Amino acid sequence: MSRIVGEKVTSRDEVLSLAAGMADLVAEGMRDLARRLPGLTEARQELRARGELALKRVGAEPRAHMEVLARKAAERANDG
């Protein structure tokens, strides 16, 4: 997955790797915490909602597979 320029990993790849490692570490800690403290449903719901908002803010949601296929088919029908 790393792009190597010469013999060095690019700084963008390093940042992505560091962020992925940090996310994995945090996710593991959250799983452990959720197992130990199952009674914190309000906190879990709020954290989940904040996480969903953060994901929407940062990245675009992938389009549905069938929608993509339907649009391509419609484009082909209009071209032909």
XYZ file of C-alpha atoms in Angstrom:
80
model
C 0.000 0.000 0.000
C 2.918 2.334 0.597
C 4.116 4.313 -2.317
C 7.861 4.259 -2.414
C 9.785 7.031 -4.131
C 13.288 5.728 -4.628
C 13.833 3.979 -1.320
C 11.733 6.313 0.836
C 8.078 6.218 1.815
C 6.380 9.494 0.922
C 5.354 11.782 3.775
C 1.672 11.448 2.785
C 1.882 7.672 3.191
C 3.628 8.052 6.521
C 0.888 10.372 7.791
C -1.796 7.951 6.601
C -0.029 5.031 8.278
C 0.334 6.952 11.533
C -3.321 8.000 11.474
C -4.459 4.434 10.735
C -2.307 3.095 13.572
C -3.695 5.682 15.983
C -7.274 4.931 14.891
C -6.688 1.205 15.401
C -5.263 1.817 18.865
C -8.188 4.048 19.845
C -10.729 1.591 18.413
C -9.191 -1.251 20.410
C -9.343 0.837 23.575
C -12.960 1.768 22.872
C -13.909 -1.897 22.380
C -12.293 -2.791 25.685
C -14.003 0.119 27.432
C -17.397 -0.768 25.968
C -17.039 -4.344 27.223
C -16.123 -3.227 30.719
C -18.717 -0.468 31.040
C -21.869 -1.687 29.310
C -24.075 0.550 31.492
C -22.931 3.746 29.833
C -25.504 3.632 27.068
C -26.005 7.416 26.897
C -22.287 8.039 26.549
C -21.995 5.288 23.932
C -24.904 6.734 21.935
C -23.456 10.242 22.046
C -20.009 9.015 21.004
C -21.534 7.007 18.151
C -23.512 10.048 16.970
C -20.412 12.264 17.135
C -18.448 9.663 15.211
C -21.084 9.439 12.488
C -21.090 13.225 12.136
C -17.298 13.294 11.972
C -17.257 10.629 9.257
C -19.851 12.526 7.219
C -17.843 15.730 7.588
C -14.536 14.146 6.573
C -15.424 11.722 3.833
C -18.044 11.187 1.221
C -20.241 8.155 1.559
C -19.805 5.640 -1.238
C -22.677 5.481 -3.683
C -24.799 2.378 -3.732
C -23.511 -0.252 -6.144
C -26.846 -0.739 -7.908
C -27.267 3.018 -8.321
C -23.889 3.244 -10.031
C -24.798 0.391 -12.385
C -28.191 1.932 -13.185
C -26.632 5.317 -14.005
C -24.066 3.698 -16.301
C -26.786 1.727 -18.072
C -28.865 4.878 -18.515
C -25.842 6.742 -19.930
C -25.201 3.937 -22.417
C -28.863 3.907 -23.455
C -28.811 7.672 -24.040
C -25.566 7.495 -26.049
C -26.698 4.686 -28.306
